[in-house]
Structure formats: C-alpha cells, structure tokens
XYZ file of C-alpha atoms in Angstrom:
712
model
C 2.360 159.195 -42.257
C 4.842 156.894 -40.532
C 2.087 154.381 -39.850
C 0.979 154.378 -43.453
C 4.555 153.774 -44.631
C 4.891 150.806 -42.294
C 1.648 149.324 -43.577
C 2.818 149.825 -47.136
C 6.080 147.984 -46.465
C 4.238 145.115 -44.803
C 1.861 144.752 -47.694
C 4.647 144.781 -50.247
C 6.531 142.143 -48.234
C 3.504 139.854 -48.089
C 2.820 140.235 -51.774
C 6.358 139.425 -52.702
C 6.344 136.316 -50.559
C 3.094 135.130 -51.980
C 4.365 135.524 -55.494
C 7.469 133.456 -54.837
C 8.256 130.677 -57.305
C 9.823 128.379 -54.706
C 8.242 124.924 -54.485
C 5.962 124.135 -51.637
C 7.238 121.854 -48.897
C 5.432 118.855 -47.767
C 4.411 118.218 -44.195
C 7.378 115.911 -43.627
C 9.930 118.025 -45.552
C 12.801 118.981 -43.233
C 14.846 120.810 -45.876
C 15.181 124.569 -45.865
C 13.533 125.852 -49.007
C 15.863 128.871 -49.000
C 18.880 126.653 -49.418
C 17.188 124.755 -52.280
C 16.705 127.781 -54.502
C 18.105 127.386 -57.962
C 19.533 130.920 -57.964
C 20.258 132.658 -54.658
C 22.479 135.367 -56.099
C 19.829 137.964 -55.352
C 20.008 137.163 -51.634
C 22.677 139.108 -49.611
C 22.201 136.720 -46.701
C 23.103 133.754 -48.819
C 26.205 135.497 -50.160
C 27.461 136.373 -46.690
C 26.925 132.912 -45.285
C 28.626 131.198 -48.194
C 31.630 133.523 -47.937
C 32.024 132.890 -44.221
C 31.754 129.189 -44.701
C 34.386 129.300 -47.420
C 36.809 131.177 -45.210
C 36.171 128.839 -42.315
C 36.814 125.871 -44.523
C 40.091 127.335 -45.789
C 41.218 128.132 -42.258
C 40.270 124.634 -41.158
C 42.260 123.091 -43.984
C 45.280 125.278 -43.148
C 45.045 124.335 -39.481
C 44.776 120.636 -40.317
C 47.770 120.959 -42.619
C 49.835 122.541 -39.858
C 48.823 119.897 -37.376
C 49.682 117.218 -39.876
C 53.226 118.544 -40.384
C 54.271 119.426 -36.822
C 52.971 121.341 -33.789
C 55.909 123.751 -34.260
C 54.393 124.787 -37.579
C 51.586 126.476 -35.684
C 53.994 129.120 -34.310
C 53.483 132.595 -35.807
C 56.119 134.025 -38.124
C 57.232 136.695 -35.637
C 58.035 134.073 -33.024
C 59.899 131.875 -35.500
C 62.043 134.812 -36.637
C 62.830 135.687 -33.016
C 63.925 132.104 -32.378
C 66.026 131.862 -35.529
C 67.719 135.171 -34.725
C 69.354 133.510 -31.731
C 71.267 131.089 -33.939
C 74.821 132.304 -34.461
C 76.180 129.785 -36.943
C 75.180 130.233 -40.613
C 75.132 126.445 -40.937
C 72.324 126.279 -38.365
C 70.270 128.835 -40.283
C 70.881 126.908 -43.483
C 69.552 123.772 -41.811
C 66.437 125.686 -40.786
C 65.891 126.752 -44.390
C 65.964 123.125 -45.503
C 63.402 122.023 -42.897
C 60.216 123.351 -44.482
C 58.880 126.109 -46.704
C 57.541 127.975 -43.691
C 60.893 127.865 -41.925
C 62.688 128.833 -45.109
C 60.529 131.926 -45.508
C 61.298 133.047 -41.963
C 65.013 132.234 -41.850
C 66.252 133.222 -45.298
C 66.328 136.915 -44.371
C 68.512 136.231 -41.352
C 70.919 134.112 -43.358
C 71.292 136.646 -46.137
C 71.119 139.791 -44.007
C 74.897 139.617 -43.587
C 76.273 136.879 -45.856
C 79.574 135.285 -44.884
C 82.328 136.689 -47.107
C 85.449 135.635 -45.214
C 86.674 133.072 -47.783
C 86.837 132.956 -51.554
C 84.513 129.971 -51.767
C 81.954 131.908 -49.689
C 82.131 134.880 -52.040
C 81.770 132.607 -55.070
C 78.736 130.909 -53.506
C 77.066 134.253 -52.719
C 77.626 135.678 -56.190
C 76.447 132.516 -57.958
C 73.288 132.379 -55.822
C 72.483 136.002 -56.611
C 72.960 135.495 -60.359
C 71.001 132.232 -60.540
C 67.985 132.554 -62.826
C 65.644 130.039 -61.144
C 66.339 130.993 -57.528
C 63.503 130.548 -55.033
C 64.112 133.872 -53.221
C 65.341 137.277 -54.384
C 68.600 136.971 -52.469
C 70.001 140.249 -53.785
C 67.223 142.160 -52.023
C 67.924 140.472 -48.690
C 71.565 141.606 -48.376
C 71.769 144.534 -45.917
C 75.382 144.327 -44.760
C 78.375 143.545 -46.937
C 81.834 143.068 -45.413
C 84.797 141.739 -47.396
C 87.517 143.313 -45.232
C 88.829 139.940 -44.032
C 90.310 139.280 -47.484
C 91.899 142.773 -47.655
C 94.223 143.117 -50.638
C 92.924 139.951 -52.327
C 89.667 141.696 -53.187
C 89.640 143.362 -56.596
C 87.173 145.306 -58.709
C 85.886 142.068 -60.242
C 84.780 140.880 -56.810
C 82.514 143.879 -56.240
C 81.095 143.962 -59.760
C 79.390 140.653 -59.006
C 77.571 142.350 -56.121
C 76.110 145.260 -58.088
C 72.722 143.503 -58.236
C 72.348 144.100 -54.479
C 70.255 147.256 -54.194
C 69.416 147.409 -50.493
C 72.820 147.468 -48.784
C 72.836 149.606 -45.641
C 76.373 149.003 -44.353
C 79.336 148.536 -46.678
C 82.734 147.669 -45.141
C 85.772 147.486 -47.417
C 88.560 148.140 -44.904
C 92.090 147.843 -46.361
C 90.898 146.382 -49.684
C 93.597 148.434 -51.340
C 93.072 147.076 -54.881
C 89.572 148.503 -55.169
C 89.080 151.582 -57.317
C 86.299 153.843 -58.536
C 85.557 151.357 -61.350
C 83.709 148.920 -59.077
C 82.842 151.062 -56.102
C 81.014 153.835 -57.914
C 78.335 151.629 -59.579
C 77.832 149.659 -56.353
C 77.178 152.835 -54.369
C 75.047 154.289 -57.147
C 72.589 151.409 -56.831
C 72.356 151.493 -53.025
C 70.653 154.707 -52.110
C 69.681 153.522 -48.641
C 73.329 153.293 -47.534
C 73.794 154.281 -43.877
C 77.472 153.509 -43.217
C 80.468 153.361 -45.549
C 83.965 152.277 -44.483
C 86.644 152.564 -47.173
C 89.660 152.772 -44.857
C 92.961 152.279 -46.660
C 91.617 152.539 -50.238
C 94.364 154.872 -51.371
C 93.293 154.665 -55.045
C 89.838 156.015 -54.313
C 89.156 159.521 -55.622
C 86.559 162.260 -55.366
C 84.595 160.555 -58.146
C 83.227 157.910 -55.786
C 82.696 160.405 -52.963
C 80.647 162.669 -55.244
C 78.458 159.642 -56.030
C 77.951 159.190 -52.291
C 76.922 162.834 -51.989
C 74.454 162.534 -54.887
C 72.702 159.289 -53.939
C 73.285 158.375 -50.262
C 71.296 161.103 -48.566
C 70.619 158.927 -45.493
C 74.329 158.373 -44.774
C 75.208 158.502 -41.061
C 78.752 157.137 -40.868
C 81.725 157.696 -43.186
C 85.267 156.395 -42.683
C 87.738 157.492 -45.359
C 90.912 157.066 -43.284
C 93.979 156.689 -45.461
C 92.232 157.814 -48.666
C 94.922 160.303 -49.563
C 93.434 161.336 -52.921
C 90.235 162.690 -51.418
C 90.041 166.482 -51.331
C 87.863 169.217 -49.904
C 85.608 169.149 -52.989
C 84.039 165.773 -52.221
C 83.886 166.177 -48.437
C 82.104 169.532 -48.696
C 79.619 167.982 -51.155
C 78.916 165.125 -48.747
C 78.507 167.516 -45.805
C 75.960 169.596 -47.709
C 73.922 166.615 -48.945
C 74.106 164.147 -46.057
C 72.610 166.143 -43.210
C 72.245 163.103 -40.926
C 75.972 162.425 -40.556
C 76.938 161.336 -37.040
C 80.402 159.790 -37.389
C 83.281 160.984 -39.545
C 86.824 159.624 -39.692
C 89.396 161.481 -41.780
C 92.622 159.909 -40.446
C 95.532 160.620 -42.725
C 93.539 162.464 -45.413
C 96.376 164.900 -45.797
C 94.701 167.054 -48.481
C 91.793 168.111 -46.283
C 91.849 171.618 -44.842
C 89.713 173.887 -42.699
C 87.282 174.200 -45.616
C 85.997 170.658 -45.115
C 85.641 170.948 -41.359
C 83.948 174.337 -41.522
C 81.387 172.919 -43.975
C 80.797 169.909 -41.740
C 80.259 172.222 -38.771
C 77.783 174.344 -40.733
C 75.608 171.509 -42.103
C 75.995 168.492 -39.785
C 74.754 169.643 -36.406
C 73.894 166.058 -35.361
C 77.561 165.030 -35.434
C 78.618 162.768 -32.535
C 82.183 161.711 -33.408
C 84.921 163.160 -35.576
C 88.474 161.904 -36.011
C 90.976 164.296 -37.592
C 94.128 162.348 -36.785
C 97.168 163.754 -38.615
C 95.272 166.394 -40.609
C 98.285 168.658 -40.579
C 96.578 171.429 -42.569
C 93.703 172.175 -40.222
C 93.976 175.096 -37.838
C 92.261 176.438 -34.750
C 89.212 178.157 -36.394
C 87.787 174.860 -37.647
C 88.043 173.317 -34.176
C 86.226 176.297 -32.692
C 83.485 175.967 -35.324
C 83.008 172.254 -34.638
C 82.679 172.767 -30.900
C 80.216 175.640 -31.167
C 78.059 174.195 -33.981
C 77.878 170.534 -32.918
C 76.486 170.556 -29.375
C 76.029 166.771 -29.242
C 79.669 165.996 -30.021
C 80.885 163.126 -27.817
C 84.305 162.350 -29.266
C 86.872 164.630 -30.880
C 90.291 163.351 -31.913
C 92.852 165.943 -33.000
C 96.075 163.972 -32.572
C 99.085 165.332 -34.477
C 97.197 168.423 -35.674
C 100.221 170.541 -34.946
C 98.761 173.895 -36.029
C 96.127 173.880 -33.302
C 96.872 176.266 -30.442
C 95.141 177.820 -27.453
C 92.939 180.016 -29.655
C 90.957 176.938 -30.748
C 89.394 176.934 -27.291
C 89.894 180.508 -26.114
C 87.836 181.806 -29.064
C 84.740 179.860 -28.067
C 82.130 182.597 -27.530
C 81.643 183.411 -23.892
C 78.440 184.885 -22.508
C 78.243 185.234 -18.721
C 74.472 184.747 -18.771
C 74.618 181.699 -21.051
C 78.103 180.183 -21.067
C 78.905 177.435 -23.549
C 79.073 174.032 -21.921
C 79.718 170.926 -23.989
C 78.364 168.390 -21.522
C 78.237 165.623 -24.129
C 81.971 165.624 -24.902
C 83.561 162.547 -23.316
C 86.751 161.884 -25.308
C 89.287 164.512 -26.342
C 92.582 163.528 -27.976
C 95.173 166.310 -28.288
C 98.272 164.152 -28.736
C 101.299 166.073 -30.022
C 99.502 169.429 -30.232
C 102.723 171.238 -29.447
C 101.236 174.732 -29.600
C 98.708 174.021 -26.872
C 99.466 175.586 -23.491
C 98.083 176.000 -20.007
C 95.509 178.652 -20.949
C 93.946 176.441 -23.582
C 93.686 173.530 -21.152
C 92.042 175.744 -18.547
C 89.440 176.850 -21.096
C 88.790 173.215 -22.063
C 88.065 172.357 -18.447
C 85.606 175.264 -18.211
C 83.640 174.300 -21.316
C 83.919 170.478 -21.183
C 83.250 169.576 -17.541
C 82.351 165.922 -18.127
C 85.388 164.677 -20.012
C 86.109 161.017 -19.311
C 89.145 160.360 -21.534
C 91.770 163.079 -21.917
C 94.865 162.397 -24.012
C 97.561 165.075 -23.942
C 100.690 163.051 -24.646
C 103.572 165.108 -26.063
C 101.884 168.426 -25.235
C 105.266 169.591 -24.044
C 104.252 173.148 -23.169
C 101.810 172.287 -20.408
C 102.889 172.618 -16.788
C 101.478 171.961 -13.337
C 99.010 174.779 -13.970
C 97.269 172.752 -16.689
C 97.181 169.566 -14.604
C 95.722 171.456 -11.649
C 92.975 172.669 -13.995
C 92.318 169.053 -15.035
C 91.586 168.187 -11.401
C 88.261 170.033 -11.838
C 86.987 167.002 -13.740
C 86.867 165.131 -10.441
C 85.134 161.768 -10.562
C 84.323 162.100 -14.263
C 87.932 161.460 -15.299
C 88.721 157.780 -15.980
C 91.578 157.879 -18.496
C 94.410 160.394 -18.721
C 97.580 160.310 -20.795
C 100.305 162.815 -19.928
C 103.294 161.023 -21.428
C 106.254 163.229 -22.401
C 104.803 166.215 -20.519
C 108.177 166.656 -18.866
C 107.373 169.943 -17.121
C 104.840 168.537 -14.667
C 105.945 167.684 -11.123
C 104.781 165.845 -8.026
C 102.708 168.843 -6.961
C 100.090 168.521 -9.696
C 100.114 164.719 -9.898
C 99.415 164.419 -6.171
C 96.516 166.866 -6.551
C 95.236 164.840 -9.513
C 95.289 161.613 -7.499
C 93.395 163.277 -4.672
C 90.694 164.970 -6.782
C 90.123 162.336 -9.492
C 89.848 159.127 -7.496
C 88.116 157.147 -10.245
C 91.062 157.118 -12.612
C 91.479 153.700 -14.214
C 94.357 154.440 -16.568
C 97.162 156.950 -16.234
C 100.297 157.273 -18.336
C 103.176 159.444 -17.135
C 105.938 158.113 -19.376
C 109.058 160.279 -19.577
C 107.840 162.649 -16.842
C 111.334 162.778 -15.387
C 110.510 165.215 -12.564
C 108.254 162.753 -10.778
C 109.406 160.965 -7.623
C 108.091 158.320 -5.267
C 105.898 160.874 -3.492
C 103.434 161.271 -6.371
C 103.480 157.618 -7.420
C 102.647 156.526 -3.891
C 99.626 158.828 -4.017
C 98.530 157.315 -7.328
C 98.889 153.859 -5.796
C 95.927 154.657 -3.562
C 93.498 154.977 -6.482
C 90.962 152.201 -5.820
C 90.027 151.560 -9.469
C 93.483 151.858 -11.035
C 93.975 149.135 -13.645
C 96.832 150.445 -15.773
C 99.730 152.733 -14.982
C 102.564 153.779 -17.286
C 105.825 154.946 -15.728
C 108.271 154.281 -18.554
C 111.522 156.240 -18.128
C 110.415 157.795 -14.831
C 113.989 157.437 -13.627
C 113.361 158.940 -10.194
C 111.100 156.228 -8.830
C 112.377 153.438 -6.602
C 111.079 150.333 -4.885
C 109.085 152.562 -2.533
C 106.643 153.256 -5.371
C 106.446 149.582 -6.289
C 105.799 148.510 -2.694
C 103.028 151.116 -2.513
C 101.428 149.787 -5.695
C 101.689 146.271 -4.310
C 100.315 147.046 -0.856
C 97.237 148.830 -2.130
C 95.612 145.458 -2.493
C 95.584 145.130 1.303
C 96.101 148.592 2.752
C 94.999 152.023 1.544
C 95.676 155.165 3.552
C 96.434 153.057 6.600
C 93.119 151.205 6.493
C 92.428 147.732 5.237
C 90.629 147.668 1.908
C 87.927 145.287 0.826
C 89.049 143.003 -1.998
C 92.293 142.729 -3.914
C 94.310 144.986 -6.151
C 92.773 145.484 -9.595
C 96.032 146.385 -11.341
C 96.235 144.685 -14.735
C 99.027 146.406 -16.666
C 102.152 148.092 -15.275
C 104.768 149.696 -17.518
C 108.129 150.209 -15.780
C 110.637 150.047 -18.622
C 113.890 151.949 -18.059
C 113.113 152.598 -14.379
C 116.675 151.632 -13.571
C 116.483 151.976 -9.769
C 114.036 149.102 -9.365
C 115.108 145.798 -7.827
C 113.873 142.248 -7.830
C 112.375 142.532 -4.351
C 109.942 145.300 -5.251
C 108.723 143.606 -8.415
C 108.304 140.320 -6.545
C 106.066 142.071 -4.017
C 104.065 143.581 -6.880
C 103.558 140.171 -8.467
C 102.478 138.551 -5.209
C 99.965 141.248 -4.301
C 98.405 141.886 -7.729
C 96.712 138.643 -8.825
C 95.030 140.274 -11.839
C 98.293 141.477 -13.349
C 98.530 140.404 -17.010
C 101.206 142.735 -18.384
C 104.501 143.853 -16.877
C 107.107 145.700 -18.933
C 110.635 145.915 -17.508
C 112.703 146.642 -20.602
C 116.081 148.069 -19.657
C 115.772 147.137 -15.956
C 119.085 145.424 -15.257
C 117.805 143.258 -12.408
C 115.555 141.359 -14.826
C 117.995 140.808 -17.661
C 118.805 137.326 -16.350
C 118.541 134.126 -18.294
C 116.365 132.391 -15.693
C 113.823 135.245 -15.897
C 113.966 136.048 -19.598
C 112.679 132.576 -20.452
C 109.225 133.802 -19.370
C 109.492 136.993 -21.421
C 107.681 137.281 -24.733
C 109.611 137.623 -28.001
C 110.804 141.032 -29.134
C 109.090 142.551 -32.201
C 110.847 141.639 -35.463
C 111.556 145.277 -36.354
C 113.746 145.784 -33.255
C 117.492 146.164 -33.712
C 120.093 144.153 -31.800
C 120.401 146.594 -28.921
C 116.648 146.776 -28.463
C 116.448 143.006 -28.440
C 119.172 142.747 -25.813
C 117.298 144.927 -23.308
C 113.751 143.859 -24.210
C 111.876 142.453 -21.216
C 108.075 142.299 -21.309
C 105.964 139.703 -19.516
C 102.368 139.202 -20.578
C 99.617 136.628 -20.241
C 100.836 133.333 -18.817
C 104.380 134.706 -18.653
C 103.391 136.851 -15.672
C 102.065 133.842 -13.758
C 105.133 131.774 -14.576
C 107.431 134.571 -13.428
C 105.514 134.839 -10.146
C 105.745 131.082 -9.546
C 109.455 131.054 -10.376
C 110.272 133.851 -7.931
C 108.181 132.252 -5.185
C 109.982 128.947 -5.690
C 113.357 130.666 -5.459
C 112.290 132.400 -2.265
C 111.122 129.131 -0.724
C 114.421 127.469 -1.617
C 116.434 130.306 -0.081
C 114.397 130.102 3.099
C 114.874 126.345 3.325
C 118.653 126.646 2.857
C 118.872 129.414 5.437
C 116.901 127.425 8.001
C 119.109 124.414 7.382
C 122.218 126.539 7.811
C 120.871 128.033 11.041
C 120.159 124.586 12.454
C 123.646 123.341 11.640
C 125.431 126.413 13.040
C 123.283 126.989 16.167
C 121.945 123.652 17.397
C 120.697 125.169 20.669
C 118.115 127.417 19.045
C 115.253 124.951 19.501
C 116.097 124.356 23.145
C 116.314 128.087 23.798
C 112.818 128.571 22.371
C 111.514 125.661 24.403
C 112.979 127.079 27.601
C 111.509 130.476 26.803
C 108.058 128.957 26.569
C 108.368 127.174 29.918
C 110.266 129.735 31.939
C 110.955 133.421 31.463
C 114.682 133.666 30.789
C 116.857 136.707 30.933
C 118.264 136.049 27.510
C 116.965 135.159 24.065
C 118.556 134.594 20.700
C 118.733 137.395 18.191
C 117.918 136.839 14.516
C 121.616 136.390 13.758
C 122.117 133.798 16.490
C 123.733 136.095 19.070
C 122.496 136.515 22.603
C 120.656 139.716 23.419
C 119.617 140.739 26.951
C 115.871 140.607 27.404
C 114.051 143.838 28.195
C 112.155 144.000 31.450
C 108.844 145.264 30.166
C 106.091 146.737 32.280
C 103.032 147.195 30.089
C 99.928 148.883 31.411
C 97.421 146.784 29.579
C 96.337 143.186 29.676
C 99.781 142.078 30.898
C 100.051 141.983 34.705
C 102.216 144.621 36.311
C 105.859 143.647 36.284
C 105.234 140.795 33.867
C 107.399 140.343 30.801
C 105.765 139.336 27.509
C 107.499 136.460 25.812
C 108.417 136.273 22.134
C 106.897 133.191 20.556
C 108.966 130.554 18.890
C 109.061 129.954 15.135
C 105.866 127.958 15.051
C 103.807 130.358 17.078
C 105.306 133.318 15.265
C 104.134 131.905 12.013
C 100.687 130.860 13.143
C 99.951 132.789 16.333
C 96.957 135.081 16.666
C 98.963 138.250 17.280
C 101.959 138.770 15.028
C 103.458 137.316 11.899
C 107.177 137.304 11.140
C 107.587 137.265 7.370
C 110.817 136.273 5.702
C 112.329 138.989 3.565
C 114.785 138.478 0.719
C 117.789 139.605 2.756
C 117.208 137.368 5.714
C 115.516 139.984 7.856
C 112.258 139.740 9.711
C 109.343 142.095 9.300
C 106.404 142.743 11.619
C 102.816 142.350 10.468
C 100.601 143.349 13.383
C 97.211 141.714 13.742
C 94.572 144.330 14.594
C 93.081 141.942 17.152
C 96.347 141.560 19.064
C 96.471 142.363 22.730
C 98.520 145.134 24.282
C 100.997 142.672 25.715
C 102.325 141.492 22.390
C 105.779 143.074 22.333
C 108.790 141.217 21.016
C 111.669 140.799 23.413
C 114.167 141.293 20.636
C 112.611 144.544 19.472
C 114.232 147.840 20.445
C 112.495 149.868 23.105
C 112.141 152.803 20.746
C 109.118 153.713 18.669
C 110.521 156.319 16.337
C 112.404 153.978 14.019
C 111.447 151.152 11.704
C 111.715 147.601 13.041
C 114.456 145.713 11.178
C 114.281 147.569 7.867
C 115.560 145.545 4.934
C 118.880 146.839 3.565
C 117.235 148.047 0.346
C 114.765 150.081 2.387
C 117.225 151.679 4.803
C 117.401 155.410 4.381
C 114.272 155.467 2.172
C 111.291 155.325 4.447
C 112.424 158.063 6.862
C 112.731 157.787 10.588
C 109.131 158.189 11.757
C 107.423 154.867 11.137
C 105.483 153.699 14.179
C 106.165 150.414 15.919
C 103.466 148.020 14.710
C 101.485 147.788 17.921
C 97.738 147.471 18.009
C 95.437 150.240 19.188
C 95.133 150.721 22.884
C 95.828 153.003 25.803
C 99.163 154.596 26.646
C 101.809 151.937 27.251
C 104.883 152.555 29.399
C 107.840 150.406 28.374
C 110.753 150.132 30.778
C 113.955 148.299 29.990
C 117.696 148.379 29.837
C 117.625 150.957 27.056
C 115.491 153.452 28.948
C 111.827 154.381 29.048
C 109.616 155.323 26.120
C 105.980 156.277 26.126
C 103.985 154.957 23.169
C 101.534 157.638 22.134
C 97.846 156.884 22.113
C 96.567 155.497 18.842
C 93.066 156.429 17.870
C 90.666 153.554 17.728
C 90.689 151.911 14.285
C 94.198 153.111 13.364
C 96.724 150.537 12.268
C 100.379 150.395 11.429
C 101.483 152.672 8.601
C 98.523 155.011 9.113
C 97.661 158.237 7.403
C 100.516 160.107 9.073
C 103.118 157.587 8.022
C 105.808 158.482 5.541
C 105.750 154.894 4.370
C 102.459 155.605 2.637
C 103.684 158.894 1.267
C 101.165 161.021 3.151
C-alpha cells in the first residue's frame, strides 16, 4: 500500500509539471524560469525567499544608516542607557538628548526620572514641558521621583496642581512645604497609585482626608513619613495599616494625636516593618511597644524617645518560652531617650531579647543604675554607640566594665554623670576605635583623663599601638578642673580631632585662644556667650599651632635665660663627655653629687654611666628629655636602650615618679616605675643607698599594665 501511494504521488507530480504553462527555455537561456513566473503567489518557497530578502534589505539599510551617522550609533540601547546613567549633571543629559534621535530616546528617561525642582525657573520649565501639546515625548509618564522640598514654604497648592498630569510617581517628597494642603495633595496622590514612598514632614495643615486617599489608592506603599502632621489621627493611620500591607518604614514624630490604637493596628497588619519612629508620641504606652516587638520580627530600628508612659512592662511582658525564647536578632537601633519610667529590670530584659544591638540611646533614663549598665556589657563587640547622658546614678564600676567588655565602642556620651572619676575615663581611653566621647559636666575628671585620652595614640595598656589616635570629637564643657597642659597634649596627640568643646573651662576663656573659637549660636543669652568656647574644623588646627608656637617661644626664652645666668653649663657638659666628673649640674643649675653606679648589665663593673648633654639627650638612641610646660624634664625611654642608660641626676629610687610636673604631683600615686628598658636585675649603688630594680618581663615598657598612670 505504501509503495502504491508513493507511485501515485510521483505520477501526480509529473503530470502537474508537464501541464505547466511556463514558457520553455532556450538552450542558451540562463534565467531561472521559476523567477520569471507572472504569478508566484501560489508558491510558498517564493514567499519565504522574498520575505527574507526584504528583511535583509531593511537590516542592511539600517546598518548603512548607522555607519553613515557614527560608529557610536551602532551601540545597543541597553549599553547607551548604562553610559548615560553615569552622567550626573542634567545639562550633560540634555546635551545627549540634542545629539540624535537615538540618543534622545535613550536619555530622556534618565533626565525626567527625577526632574530638577530646586528653583522656580526649573519648576516652571517642567510644568510647561508637561503641558505642551506638541511635545515629542510623554514627559509626564517619565517622572518617577518628585522632590520640591528645597523650596519649602515657597511651594503652594498651585505648584502641585500643575503636576497632577504625572501618573507614575513612585517617590514624593514634600518635606517642610508647610503651605500645602489637602486641596492639591489629594488629587496628586489619587492619580499615582504606584506610589512607594511619601514624605510629608512638617505639613501641619494636612488632615486625615489625604491619608485616607493614600489608604484607598496606594496599596504598594512602603515608606510613610508624617512627622509634624499634628492633625492626623488614629482613623487614617489604622486605615493605611490595614490597606498597605507592604509598609517597611514609618515615622510618626510629633503626631501628638496618635495613640496605642494606631501602633497596635500597625503591629497586627504590617509584619514586614523594618523601622518605626515614635518620637514624642506622649500618648502611647507599654502594650503597643510589646505588640510591635512580638509581631514585627524583622524590626531593625525602634525610636521611642520622649514616650514618657513607657515602663519596664513594655519589655517584661514579651512572652517567654524556655524552649523557644523570643530573640530579636534584627534590632540594631533602640532609642529610649527620656523614658523616665524605665528601670534596671527593663534594661536587663532588653539585653536578653535584643542581643545584637549596635546603637543604644538611654539619655535621661534617670532611674537606671550600675545594674543596668552591667547588663549592657552583654552586648560585647556588637555595641558601637551608647548614650548614657544624665544617668547620674551610674559610677566608675559599671563604666569600667563597659569599657572592658565592649571594646568596639566608637561613640560614648556620659554627660552629667557626676559620679564618674578619672579611673573610668582612663579605661575608656583605651578603646581602640573610639572616635567621639562626651564628658560635659563630669566635674570629677582632671588632666589625668585627658593625658590618657591623648596617650592612647601611642600607648595602650603599656604596649605601643599601631597607628594614631582616631579621636575626632571631644566634649569637655564645664569640666572645670582641666588645665591648658592637658588639652595641649590632647591636641598634639590626636591629629584627627575636628571638634573640641570647652565651654565654661576657665583656662580657655582667654582672648588669644577665643579668636579660634567659633561664634556662639544667636539664641544664646549674654552669660552663655561669655562662657562659650567651642573649636571646630580649622579652629582646632589653628589652636594647636598657636599653643605649639607659645611653647616653642617659652622654651627659647628659658634656654636664653639659662645661658645668661649659668655660662659654665656648656663647659660642664663638655667635661662630662671627656672625663667622668664627680659632679654634674641639676636642672635648676645647682650642683648635685654624682651617684657611683654599678650596673650589672652592659656597663662594665664599677663603671658609671654618663648623662648625655643637651644635644645627645634630644637626639640620642636611648632617652629623650622632653620639655614640659613648667620647666621640668620628663623621661621617654626607648625600648631599644641598653641597661647602662641611667641618668646621673636621677634619684636612686624606683618607687616614685621621675620629676613629676607640678600639676601632676599627688595625682599619679607613688608606684610608677623608673623608665628603664627591659633587662635582668640591676643593682644600683650610690650615695643614697642601694635599690634593686625588679625584673621586667620581656616586652614590658614604662607605664605597663600594673601602672596607676594608666588607671589599671
């Protein structure tokens, strides 16, 4: 059967070809008779070939056109858009639009995605382009972000009415445009149902009418900022929470009419919430905070500043199951400023449920004590920012523990913590990443704390650190025990310092220093202006240079006075270098008997090490005598110094400080080691008796971990 069908098809094909009406070709005819048919519409092969040839011809013409214009025109649209997106100036994008039609098509969206609205002429140009009848592009459909906040109170309802033709706005920012009302805002929002973020901060005339429109039409809304909109009530916020299930960021600062009803509704319907700011919502209470924490597991930031009705129950009432305890690992920022009812128990519960807090603000939580701060130490390396200002009940005990456990703290504020002393501040000075510290009105701190903060750039826990101090901002206003010497040391050792506040510090209320101080705020009264002293920016550098110049001048005058009063000083030093004398000059020019020193070390037995003269003391490989503000000398021991380097004018005792400056006497204690380098036991014999210098472990240096100078 199959064979018969094949024969039948072959016979039909031969008959059809024999009955063809096409003309016969001659022997020398090279033309294809198929292509010469008068009507080839019945041939599928002819149709396909003609279509392909037509497309090839069109592509060839397009390619030739591109080559004729410019090689750049051959770039695909995706690549052109990527290139244009790297242009920051709108004028550059406008130039691209005027280059060619192809460039205009690929750059117009970038130019109109976020039109410039920072000046009135810009707004007029945008509105006129949108309303133009014969415009080349539909500009109103290209606008995705609209921001007129730079003009603030100059923007009125008439300004926004001209933008109602824009129907695809995703982000609308109207911050502090206080003249706007529901009249213009409601129709604009009604036409933009793809709105993702709305910022109407400071629009105090806005009412629930506009917010209900948001709830009805902006179902994709993710961010809402209604800070300062005092007419908004629970009715509109609950409607938005029920309709906009994708909300991630909410800011209700100063919306004084909102209550627990709004927050409970948000907690029930917006489980994807990441940030919420309830600053100064004085009507909310603890149950709403508990609901937010338990229902929004992804919450990263919660600000409850000045919510004075919140107490420990907000955190103690979080359900606790031993088998599955609640843990809000995502929470990074918690602001509890001025929550007066909060106590130690609440803080302890916070630390149990929020173990990865990075920023903790508890300023003016006046009920917390050392117990709460000791609980905060559980955060360990996670804690970067902590504010404990006006927590007057905390003491050195907890602050020292905090510095030890949380060694990655970058910012700490302890303003008005009047119980703190140098002991805790010297511990904080050892924090390697500390950039900002606030010690305003910590009246108990002295120059010891400031020297510790300054020296951390070179020495931490008795060991040399790598790099310099990273301190940037130091607040020391009304620390009345501070002197010029300590602050000068801080300036010299903290090269990154950009802000230094010393308001009320008497030592800095001098005309020659105040010239580098910035101007007092205009709202200050006369008394505040008289004591204002804040250095910032270039003022810090100028103050440092001024103090260094004064120090250099004092040193030069003192050296000149010494030369005029004791002309034999140079000869005495010269004789000491050539021959070992029995006498040498003291720092005040008097003669002091030289100690007969027998050092069991590199110095030969019975030999007496010689104190170098001024030049060698300043540049020698072993020790450096540094001028101090009161004309004293201070030892800086080089760790590579030999065991024989012992000054002749130094006392033969090792349990007291060497030449302490007057402002340091009685402050550092009586147990600071003589700054000798590491080595074996050294027996020193002289006119004042014999003293054995204890062995120093290898690697230890002056002011080590056991030194009271470092506060250990």
